[in-house]
Amino acid sequence: MSKSLNATMPKSNFFGDVCEFFDHAAQFTKHPEGLLDQIKACNSVYRFRFPIRKGNGLEVIDAYRVEHSHHKTPTKGGIRYSDMVNEDEVMALAALMTYKCAIVNVPFGGAKGGIKISPQNYTVAELENITRRYTVELIKKNFIGPGIDVPAPDYGSGEREMSWIADTYQTMNPGQLDALGCVTGKPIALSGIAGRKEATGRGVAIAIRECVDVAEDMQTLGFTTGLSGKKVIVQGLGNVGYHSVKYLSEFGAIIVGLCEFEGAIFNADGLDLEQVMAHRKTTGSILGYAGAKREFENPAEGLEQPCDILVPAALENQITEYNIGQIKAKIIAEAANGPTTPAAAAIFIDRGGIIIPDMYCNAGGVTVSYFEWLKNLSHVAFGRMDKRYEENVNLNIVNMVESSTGVKLSSAQRSAIVKGATELELVNSGLEDTMIRSYHEIREIKAHNPKIDSLRTAAFVSSIDKVAVSYMNMGIWP
Ligand code: NAD
């Protein structure tokens, strides 16, 4: 049994870890050292402080925005609200955004923001003040804008914070037609897009489904193909974790373990997500849930219980050389950014496990953010122009088939065929296609080079090549 990770683990060197993965993969590319250095470096690191009124006094808030790469603009990446935020972390997260966007062919450079606060220690009015002031500081330094740098939600932030950012930016840029494209993850009523909130978790579930559908890879793990009956443990029940569990359950997986801040619960026969959430809402904890067979006050112990697939969906530095020996899962699907350290990843891969790497696994969020940004720039919802047209065309086809064959469809069959696509259906279709295609792209890179040891290395090779091509097309490298 390992002790509480957050309490005992050495301080993470997150940007160093990302660079270590990068350097390992770079040996499988043919780019000159200078170009690789340019791709790896964080271009702009903005660290700032501002005061807010709290109670009867003032408090100084530490904040960051890092733009890792401008090989494509705007840059893109979420804003983290956490008292653990620091420069190293924001740099690492920004770098991962560059590689992530490249893997899923989203035309953005990578960026990330951070505000060093624990949101639960502030009132809603104080959080609004902090968010609006943070936005103003970004505007002053040209670190935000629909063609410059476009934030999104991350750990500790969501639709509410994005709507404050959009409103502040719009207020400071009156008449700017594309102003609402300055941030994604907004509520639908403020030009957000259907399906964004659940996109990262949905993408995680699709990524896992793709992985377990490859017979050759499952044989090496001693698994049958398919998600049906696979036992899963998920760490973190926030936006990404909750939606990962929801869609994995829909795809047939059995959720046997859930870990949150306050502890972990386990039942080899399965846990009911909605019941656990309802219990947590009433009692403030997942512990004490009647459907659990075992529970652990130390959440780290939850990761070590028997399962097929482990989905860390909380924070970085959770699976390290100190606890990898106790992890029973054969597949780690990195829903969070940076949950596995390079040392732990090497041990896990050596013993034959598969890691679905963060930079691909959680890319569903930025994919749908891209769709939201496109919607904001075009000022029209997806499906608005063609839904009715599509339905009329389909109706004519159904009528013709019915009259020429004599077959009569039921009204349910008719409406299923005739119906035009809604915005949500189009978004989910684009997300699913992106996740499926990208998985096979990186798997193929690995399959074609036996020296490439992992999907992460293959994913880095793919993204390094794509970013390098952008630099070459800019005429920066011969
Ligand atoms: P969130 O704030 O909605 O939820 C995170 C959850 O993790 C919280 O419920 C928190 O209590 C829990 N948690 C924290 N430490 C824990 C621990 N040691 N053990 C168990 N639970 C713990 O955040 P989120 O948006 O779901 O982000 C989670 C991860 O996913 C982060 O690494 C983030 O960078 C990454 N991510 C998020 C998005 C997105 O669209 N929100 C996109 C890509 C990647």
Coordinates of C-alpha atoms and ligand atoms in Angstrom, one line a residue:
M1 CA 0.0 0.0 0.0
S2 CA 1.4 3.4 -0.9
K3 CA 0.8 6.5 1.2
S4 CA -1.2 9.5 0.0
L5 CA 0.6 10.6 -3.2
N6 CA 0.0 14.3 -2.8
A7 CA 1.4 14.3 0.7
T8 CA 4.6 12.2 0.1
M9 CA 5.6 12.4 -3.5
P10 CA 8.6 14.5 -4.4
K11 CA 7.8 17.8 -6.1
S12 CA 7.0 17.2 -9.7
N13 CA 9.2 18.5 -12.6
F14 CA 6.3 18.5 -15.0
F15 CA 7.9 20.5 -17.8
G16 CA 11.1 18.5 -17.5
D17 CA 9.0 15.3 -17.8
V18 CA 7.3 16.5 -21.0
C19 CA 10.7 17.4 -22.4
E20 CA 12.0 14.0 -21.5
F21 CA 9.2 12.3 -23.4
F22 CA 9.9 14.8 -26.3
D23 CA 13.6 14.0 -26.4
H24 CA 13.0 10.3 -26.3
A25 CA 10.7 10.6 -29.3
A26 CA 12.9 13.1 -31.2
Q27 CA 15.5 10.4 -31.9
F28 CA 12.9 8.7 -34.2
T29 CA 12.6 11.9 -36.3
K30 CA 15.1 13.4 -38.7
H31 CA 14.9 17.1 -37.8
P32 CA 18.0 19.2 -37.0
E33 CA 18.7 19.9 -33.4
G34 CA 18.0 23.7 -33.7
L35 CA 14.5 23.0 -35.0
L36 CA 13.8 20.5 -32.3
D37 CA 14.9 23.0 -29.7
Q38 CA 12.6 25.6 -31.2
I39 CA 9.6 23.2 -31.1
K40 CA 10.3 22.2 -27.5
A41 CA 10.8 25.7 -26.0
C42 CA 8.1 27.8 -24.5
N43 CA 7.9 30.9 -26.6
S44 CA 6.2 33.3 -24.2
V45 CA 5.9 33.0 -20.4
Y46 CA 3.8 35.7 -18.8
R47 CA 3.8 35.7 -15.0
F48 CA 1.8 38.4 -13.3
R49 CA 0.2 39.5 -10.0
F50 CA -2.8 41.6 -9.3
P51 CA -4.7 42.6 -6.1
I52 CA -8.3 41.8 -5.3
R53 CA -10.5 43.0 -2.4
K54 CA -11.1 40.1 0.1
G55 CA -13.1 40.9 3.2
N56 CA -11.8 44.1 4.6
G57 CA -8.4 43.8 3.0
L58 CA -6.5 43.2 -0.2
E59 CA -5.1 39.9 -1.5
V60 CA -2.4 39.5 -4.1
I61 CA -3.2 36.8 -6.7
D62 CA -0.4 35.0 -8.7
A63 CA -1.3 34.2 -12.3
Y64 CA 0.2 32.9 -15.5
R65 CA -0.3 32.6 -19.2
V66 CA 2.1 30.6 -21.3
E67 CA 2.1 30.5 -25.1
H68 CA 4.3 27.5 -26.0
S69 CA 4.3 27.6 -29.7
H70 CA 3.2 30.1 -32.5
H71 CA 3.8 27.7 -35.4
K72 CA 0.0 28.1 -35.8
T73 CA -2.1 30.9 -34.4
P74 CA -4.2 31.5 -32.4
T75 CA -2.7 29.6 -29.5
K76 CA -5.1 27.6 -27.4
G77 CA -5.3 26.1 -23.9
G78 CA -7.3 26.0 -20.7
I79 CA -7.0 28.1 -17.5
R80 CA -6.4 26.1 -14.3
Y81 CA -7.7 27.4 -11.0
S82 CA -5.7 25.7 -8.3
D83 CA -3.5 26.6 -5.3
M84 CA -0.9 24.2 -6.7
V85 CA -0.5 26.2 -10.0
N86 CA 3.1 27.2 -10.7
E87 CA 5.2 28.3 -13.7
D88 CA 6.6 24.8 -14.3
E89 CA 3.1 23.3 -14.4
V90 CA 1.7 25.9 -16.8
M91 CA 4.7 25.6 -19.1
A92 CA 4.2 21.8 -19.2
L93 CA 0.5 22.1 -19.8
A94 CA 1.1 24.6 -22.6
A95 CA 3.6 22.4 -24.3
L96 CA 1.2 19.4 -24.1
M97 CA -1.4 21.6 -25.9
T98 CA 0.9 22.2 -28.8
Y99 CA 1.5 18.4 -29.3
K100 CA -2.2 17.6 -28.6
C101 CA -3.5 20.0 -31.2
A102 CA -1.0 18.6 -33.8
I103 CA -2.0 15.0 -33.1
V104 CA -5.7 15.7 -33.7
N105 CA -5.1 18.2 -36.6
V106 CA -6.6 21.2 -34.8
P107 CA -4.8 24.3 -36.3
F108 CA -3.7 26.0 -33.1
G109 CA -0.4 26.5 -31.2
G110 CA -0.4 25.4 -27.6
A111 CA -1.0 27.6 -24.6
K112 CA -2.2 27.4 -21.0
G113 CA -3.2 29.7 -18.1
G114 CA -3.2 29.4 -14.4
I115 CA -4.6 31.3 -11.4
K116 CA -3.1 30.2 -8.1
I117 CA -6.2 30.0 -5.9
S118 CA -8.4 27.3 -4.3
P119 CA -11.8 28.3 -5.8
Q120 CA -13.6 26.9 -2.7
N121 CA -12.0 29.6 -0.6
Y122 CA -13.7 32.5 -2.5
T123 CA -17.2 33.7 -2.9
V124 CA -18.7 33.7 -6.4
A125 CA -18.4 37.5 -6.5
E126 CA -14.7 37.2 -5.6
L127 CA -14.1 34.6 -8.3
E128 CA -15.8 36.8 -10.8
N129 CA -13.5 39.7 -9.8
I130 CA -10.4 37.5 -10.1
T131 CA -11.5 36.1 -13.5
R132 CA -12.3 39.5 -14.9
R133 CA -9.1 41.1 -13.6
Y134 CA -7.1 38.2 -15.0
T135 CA -8.7 38.8 -18.4
V136 CA -8.0 42.5 -18.3
E137 CA -4.3 41.7 -17.6
L138 CA -4.2 39.3 -20.6
I139 CA -5.8 42.0 -22.8
K140 CA -3.2 44.6 -21.7
K141 CA -0.4 42.4 -22.8
N142 CA -2.1 41.0 -26.0
F143 CA -2.3 37.5 -24.5
I144 CA -5.9 37.0 -25.5
G145 CA -8.1 37.4 -28.6
P146 CA -9.8 35.2 -31.3
G147 CA -6.7 35.4 -33.5
I148 CA -4.1 35.6 -30.7
D149 CA -4.7 33.2 -27.8
V150 CA -8.0 31.5 -26.9
P151 CA -8.4 30.1 -23.4
A152 CA -10.8 27.3 -22.3
P153 CA -11.8 25.5 -19.1
D154 CA -9.4 23.3 -17.2
Y155 CA -9.1 21.9 -13.7
G156 CA -11.1 24.2 -11.4
S157 CA -12.8 26.2 -14.1
G158 CA -15.9 25.8 -16.3
E159 CA -18.6 27.5 -18.3
R160 CA -19.2 30.2 -15.7
E161 CA -15.6 31.4 -15.7
M162 CA -15.5 31.3 -19.5
S163 CA -18.6 33.5 -19.7
W164 CA -17.0 36.1 -17.4
I165 CA -13.9 36.1 -19.7
A166 CA -16.0 36.5 -22.9
D167 CA -18.0 39.3 -21.4
T168 CA -14.9 41.1 -20.2
Y169 CA -13.2 40.8 -23.5
Q170 CA -16.2 41.9 -25.4
T171 CA -16.7 44.9 -23.2
M172 CA -13.1 46.0 -23.7
N173 CA -13.3 45.5 -27.5
P174 CA -16.6 47.1 -28.5
G175 CA -17.6 46.4 -32.0
Q176 CA -15.1 43.6 -32.6
L177 CA -17.2 41.2 -34.7
D178 CA -15.4 38.0 -33.7
A179 CA -15.0 39.0 -30.0
L180 CA -16.8 35.9 -28.7
G181 CA -14.2 33.7 -30.3
C182 CA -11.7 34.9 -27.7
V183 CA -12.6 31.9 -25.4
T184 CA -14.2 28.5 -25.7
G185 CA -16.2 26.3 -23.3
K186 CA -18.8 29.1 -23.0
P187 CA -22.4 28.3 -22.1
I188 CA -24.6 27.7 -25.1
A189 CA -26.6 30.9 -24.4
L190 CA -23.3 32.9 -24.8
S191 CA -22.3 31.4 -28.2
G192 CA -21.0 28.1 -26.8
I193 CA -21.5 24.9 -28.6
A194 CA -23.5 21.8 -27.9
G195 CA -21.4 18.9 -26.5
R196 CA -18.4 20.9 -25.4
K197 CA -18.8 20.3 -21.6
E198 CA -18.8 16.5 -22.1
A199 CA -16.4 16.5 -25.0
T200 CA -13.2 15.6 -23.2
G201 CA -14.8 12.7 -21.3
R202 CA -16.6 11.4 -24.4
G203 CA -13.3 11.6 -26.3
V204 CA -11.5 9.6 -23.5
A205 CA -14.2 6.9 -23.7
I206 CA -13.9 6.7 -27.5
A207 CA -10.1 6.5 -27.2
I208 CA -10.3 3.6 -24.8
R209 CA -12.9 1.9 -27.0
E210 CA -10.6 2.2 -30.0
C211 CA -7.7 0.8 -28.1
V212 CA -9.6 -2.3 -26.8
D213 CA -11.0 -3.0 -30.2
V214 CA -7.6 -3.9 -31.7
A215 CA -7.5 -7.7 -31.5
E216 CA -3.7 -8.0 -31.9
D217 CA -3.0 -5.5 -29.1
M218 CA -5.6 -7.1 -26.7
Q219 CA -4.1 -10.6 -27.3
T220 CA -0.7 -9.4 -26.0
L221 CA -2.5 -8.3 -22.8
G222 CA -4.5 -11.5 -22.5
F223 CA -7.7 -9.6 -23.1
T224 CA -10.6 -10.2 -25.4
T225 CA -11.6 -7.2 -27.6
G226 CA -14.4 -4.8 -26.8
L227 CA -15.3 -2.7 -23.7
S228 CA -18.1 -4.9 -22.7
G229 CA -17.3 -6.3 -19.2
K230 CA -13.9 -4.6 -18.9
K231 CA -13.3 -3.4 -15.3
V232 CA -12.4 0.3 -14.9
I233 CA -11.2 2.5 -12.1
V234 CA -11.4 6.3 -12.5
Q235 CA -9.6 8.9 -10.4
G236 CA -11.3 12.3 -10.2
L237 CA -15.0 12.9 -10.6
G238 CA -14.9 16.4 -12.1
N239 CA -15.8 17.3 -15.6
V240 CA -13.4 14.9 -17.4
G241 CA -13.7 12.0 -14.9
Y242 CA -17.5 12.2 -14.6
H243 CA -18.1 12.2 -18.3
S244 CA -15.4 9.5 -18.9
V245 CA -17.3 7.2 -16.5
K246 CA -20.6 8.1 -18.0
Y247 CA -19.6 7.2 -21.6
L248 CA -17.5 4.2 -20.6
S249 CA -20.5 2.8 -18.8
E250 CA -22.7 3.4 -21.9
F251 CA -20.1 1.6 -24.0
G252 CA -20.4 -1.5 -21.7
A253 CA -17.5 -1.1 -19.2
I254 CA -18.0 -1.9 -15.5
I255 CA -16.9 0.9 -13.2
V256 CA -15.4 -0.9 -10.2
G257 CA -13.6 1.9 -8.5
L258 CA -13.9 5.7 -8.1
C259 CA -11.3 7.9 -6.3
E260 CA -11.9 11.5 -5.2
F261 CA -10.1 13.9 -2.8
E262 CA -11.8 12.5 0.2
G263 CA -11.1 8.8 -0.5
A264 CA -11.9 5.9 -2.8
I265 CA -14.6 3.3 -3.2
F266 CA -14.6 -0.1 -4.8
N267 CA -17.0 -2.9 -5.8
A268 CA -15.8 -5.6 -8.2
D269 CA -19.5 -6.0 -9.4
G270 CA -19.7 -2.3 -10.4
L271 CA -20.7 1.1 -9.0
D272 CA -23.6 3.3 -10.1
L273 CA -22.2 6.7 -11.1
E274 CA -25.4 8.7 -10.6
Q275 CA -26.1 7.1 -7.2
V276 CA -22.5 7.8 -6.1
M277 CA -22.8 11.5 -7.3
A278 CA -26.2 11.8 -5.5
H279 CA -24.6 10.4 -2.3
R280 CA -21.7 12.8 -2.6
K281 CA -24.0 15.7 -3.1
T282 CA -26.0 14.9 0.1
T283 CA -23.0 13.9 2.3
G284 CA -20.1 15.8 0.8
S285 CA -18.2 12.5 0.2
I286 CA -18.1 9.4 -1.9
L287 CA -17.2 7.5 1.3
G288 CA -20.2 5.8 3.0
Y289 CA -21.9 5.0 -0.3
A290 CA -24.0 1.9 0.4
G291 CA -23.1 0.2 -3.0
A292 CA -19.4 0.1 -2.2
K293 CA -17.9 -3.2 -0.9
R294 CA -14.6 -1.6 0.2
E295 CA -13.6 2.0 0.8
F296 CA -10.2 3.7 1.5
E297 CA -9.6 7.0 3.2
N298 CA -6.4 7.4 1.3
P299 CA -7.5 8.0 -2.4
A300 CA -4.2 6.8 -3.7
E301 CA -5.1 3.2 -2.5
G302 CA -8.1 3.3 -4.9
L303 CA -5.7 3.3 -7.9
E304 CA -4.2 0.0 -6.7
Q305 CA -7.3 -2.1 -6.7
P306 CA -7.9 -4.9 -9.3
C307 CA -9.1 -3.7 -12.7
D308 CA -8.4 -3.9 -16.4
I309 CA -8.2 -0.2 -17.2
L310 CA -7.1 2.7 -14.9
V311 CA -8.3 6.2 -15.9
P312 CA -6.5 9.0 -14.0
A313 CA -8.7 12.1 -14.5
A314 CA -7.5 14.5 -11.8
L315 CA -4.0 15.9 -11.9
E316 CA -0.4 15.2 -13.0
N317 CA 2.2 13.1 -11.1
Q318 CA -0.3 10.5 -9.7
I319 CA 1.4 7.4 -11.1
T320 CA 5.1 7.4 -10.2
E321 CA 7.8 4.9 -9.6
Y322 CA 6.6 4.7 -6.0
N323 CA 3.2 3.2 -6.8
I324 CA 3.5 1.8 -10.3
G325 CA 4.4 -1.6 -8.7
Q326 CA 1.0 -1.7 -7.1
I327 CA -1.1 -0.8 -10.1
K328 CA -3.0 -3.9 -11.4
A329 CA -4.5 -2.4 -14.5
K330 CA -3.0 -3.4 -17.9
I331 CA -4.2 -0.2 -19.7
I332 CA -3.7 3.3 -18.3
A333 CA -5.8 5.9 -20.2
E334 CA -4.5 9.3 -19.3
A335 CA -7.6 11.5 -19.1
A336 CA -5.7 14.0 -17.0
N337 CA -2.6 15.8 -18.3
G338 CA 0.7 14.3 -17.1
P339 CA -0.6 11.7 -14.6
T340 CA 2.2 9.2 -15.3
T341 CA 5.9 10.2 -14.7
P342 CA 8.5 9.0 -17.3
A343 CA 10.0 6.6 -14.8
A344 CA 6.6 5.0 -14.0
A345 CA 5.6 4.9 -17.7
A346 CA 8.9 3.1 -18.6
I347 CA 8.2 0.4 -15.9
F348 CA 4.6 0.0 -17.0
I349 CA 5.6 -0.3 -20.7
D350 CA 8.4 -2.8 -19.8
R351 CA 5.9 -5.1 -18.2
G352 CA 3.8 -5.1 -21.3
G353 CA 1.1 -2.5 -20.4
I354 CA -0.5 0.0 -22.8
I355 CA -0.6 3.7 -22.0
I356 CA -3.1 5.8 -24.0
P357 CA -1.2 9.1 -23.7
D358 CA -2.7 12.3 -22.4
M359 CA -1.8 14.3 -25.5
Y360 CA -4.1 12.1 -27.5
C361 CA -6.5 10.7 -24.9
N362 CA -7.9 14.0 -23.6
A363 CA -7.8 15.8 -27.0
G364 CA -11.6 15.7 -27.3
G365 CA -11.9 18.9 -25.4
V366 CA -9.7 21.0 -27.7
T367 CA -11.3 19.3 -30.7
V368 CA -14.8 20.6 -29.8
S369 CA -13.3 23.9 -28.7
Y370 CA -12.1 24.2 -32.3
F371 CA -15.6 23.6 -33.5
E372 CA -16.9 26.3 -31.1
W373 CA -14.3 28.8 -32.3
L374 CA -15.3 28.0 -35.9
K375 CA -19.0 28.6 -34.9
N376 CA -18.0 31.9 -33.3
L377 CA -16.1 33.1 -36.4
S378 CA -18.9 32.0 -38.8
H379 CA -21.6 33.4 -36.5
V380 CA -24.0 30.6 -37.4
A381 CA -24.8 27.4 -35.5
F382 CA -23.8 24.1 -37.2
G383 CA -26.8 22.6 -39.0
R384 CA -28.8 25.8 -39.2
M385 CA -28.5 26.2 -43.0
D386 CA -28.9 22.6 -44.1
K387 CA -30.9 20.6 -41.5
R388 CA -34.3 21.3 -43.1
Y389 CA -32.9 20.9 -46.7
E390 CA -31.4 17.6 -45.7
E391 CA -34.7 16.4 -44.2
N392 CA -36.6 17.3 -47.4
V393 CA -34.1 15.5 -49.6
N394 CA -34.3 12.4 -47.3
L395 CA -38.1 12.6 -47.3
N396 CA -38.2 12.5 -51.1
I397 CA -35.9 9.5 -51.2
V398 CA -38.0 7.6 -48.6
N399 CA -41.2 8.4 -50.5
M400 CA -39.7 7.2 -53.8
V401 CA -38.4 4.0 -52.3
E402 CA -41.7 3.3 -50.6
S403 CA -43.7 3.9 -53.8
S404 CA -41.3 1.9 -56.0
T405 CA -40.9 -1.1 -53.7
G406 CA -44.3 -1.1 -51.9
V407 CA -42.5 -1.5 -48.6
K408 CA -44.1 0.7 -45.9
L409 CA -41.7 2.0 -43.1
S410 CA -43.0 2.5 -39.6
S411 CA -43.1 6.2 -38.5
A412 CA -40.1 5.5 -36.2
Q413 CA -38.1 4.2 -39.1
R414 CA -39.2 7.1 -41.3
S415 CA -38.2 9.7 -38.8
A416 CA -34.8 8.0 -38.1
I417 CA -34.0 8.1 -41.8
V418 CA -35.5 11.5 -42.6
K419 CA -34.2 13.5 -39.7
G420 CA -31.5 16.1 -40.4
A421 CA -28.5 16.4 -38.1
T422 CA -28.6 18.7 -35.0
E423 CA -25.6 20.7 -33.9
L424 CA -24.9 18.2 -31.1
E425 CA -25.0 15.3 -33.6
L426 CA -22.6 17.1 -35.9
V427 CA -20.2 17.9 -33.0
N428 CA -20.3 14.3 -31.7
S429 CA -19.7 13.0 -35.2
G430 CA -16.7 15.3 -35.7
L431 CA -15.3 14.4 -32.3
E432 CA -15.7 10.6 -32.8
D433 CA -14.1 10.8 -36.3
T434 CA -11.2 12.8 -34.9
M435 CA -10.6 10.4 -32.0
I436 CA -10.8 7.3 -34.1
R437 CA -8.6 8.6 -36.9
S438 CA -5.9 10.0 -34.6
Y439 CA -5.7 6.7 -32.6
H440 CA -5.0 4.7 -35.7
E441 CA -2.5 7.3 -37.0
I442 CA -0.4 7.0 -33.9
R443 CA -0.8 3.2 -33.6
E444 CA 0.3 2.9 -37.2
I445 CA 3.5 4.9 -36.5
K446 CA 4.3 2.6 -33.6
A447 CA 3.4 -0.6 -35.7
H448 CA 5.8 0.5 -38.5
N449 CA 8.8 1.1 -36.3
P450 CA 9.5 -1.7 -33.8
K451 CA 12.0 0.6 -31.9
I452 CA 9.1 2.9 -31.0
D453 CA 8.2 1.6 -27.5
S454 CA 4.9 3.2 -26.8
L455 CA 1.9 5.1 -28.1
R456 CA 3.2 8.2 -26.4
T457 CA 6.5 8.1 -28.3
A458 CA 4.5 7.5 -31.5
A459 CA 2.2 10.4 -30.6
F460 CA 5.2 12.7 -30.0
V461 CA 6.8 11.6 -33.3
S462 CA 3.5 12.5 -35.1
S463 CA 3.2 15.9 -33.5
I464 CA 6.9 16.8 -33.8
D465 CA 6.7 16.0 -37.6
K466 CA 3.6 18.1 -38.0
V467 CA 5.0 21.1 -36.1
A468 CA 8.3 20.9 -38.0
V469 CA 6.4 21.0 -41.3
S470 CA 4.7 24.2 -40.2
Y471 CA 8.0 25.8 -39.4
M472 CA 9.5 24.7 -42.7
N473 CA 6.4 26.1 -44.5
M474 CA 7.0 29.4 -42.7
G475 CA 10.4 29.5 -44.4
I476 CA 12.1 29.5 -41.0
W477 CA 14.0 26.2 -41.7
P478 CA 15.3 25.0 -45.0
Ligands
NAD1 P1 -12.2 19.4 -12.5 O1 -11.8 20.5 -11.6 O2 -13.6 19.5 -13.1 O3 -12.2 18.0 -11.7 C1 -11.0 17.4 -11.2 C2 -11.4 16.5 -10.0 O4 -10.3 15.8 -9.6 C3 -12.1 17.2 -8.9 O5 -13.3 16.7 -8.6 C4 -11.0 17.0 -7.7 O6 -11.6 16.9 -6.4 C5 -10.4 15.7 -8.1 N1 -9.1 15.4 -7.5 C6 -8.1 16.2 -7.4 N2 -7.0 15.6 -6.8 C7 -7.4 14.3 -6.6 C8 -6.8 13.2 -6.1 N3 -5.5 13.2 -5.6 N4 -7.4 12.0 -6.1 C9 -8.7 11.9 -6.6 N5 -9.4 13.0 -7.1 C10 -8.7 14.2 -7.1 O7 -11.1 19.3 -13.6 P2 -11.2 18.7 -15.1 O8 -11.6 19.7 -16.0 O9 -12.0 17.4 -15.0 O10 -9.7 18.3 -15.3 C11 -9.1 17.1 -14.9 C12 -7.8 16.8 -15.7 O11 -8.1 16.7 -17.1 C13 -6.7 17.9 -15.6 O12 -5.5 17.3 -15.7 C14 -7.0 18.7 -16.9 O13 -5.8 19.4 -17.3 C15 -7.3 17.6 -17.8 N6 -8.1 18.1 -19.0 C16 -9.3 18.8 -18.9 C17 -10.0 19.2 -20.0 C18 -11.3 19.9 -19.9 O14 -12.0 20.1 -21.0 N7 -11.8 20.3 -18.7 C19 -9.4 19.0 -21.3 C20 -8.2 18.2 -21.4 C21 -7.6 17.8 -20.2

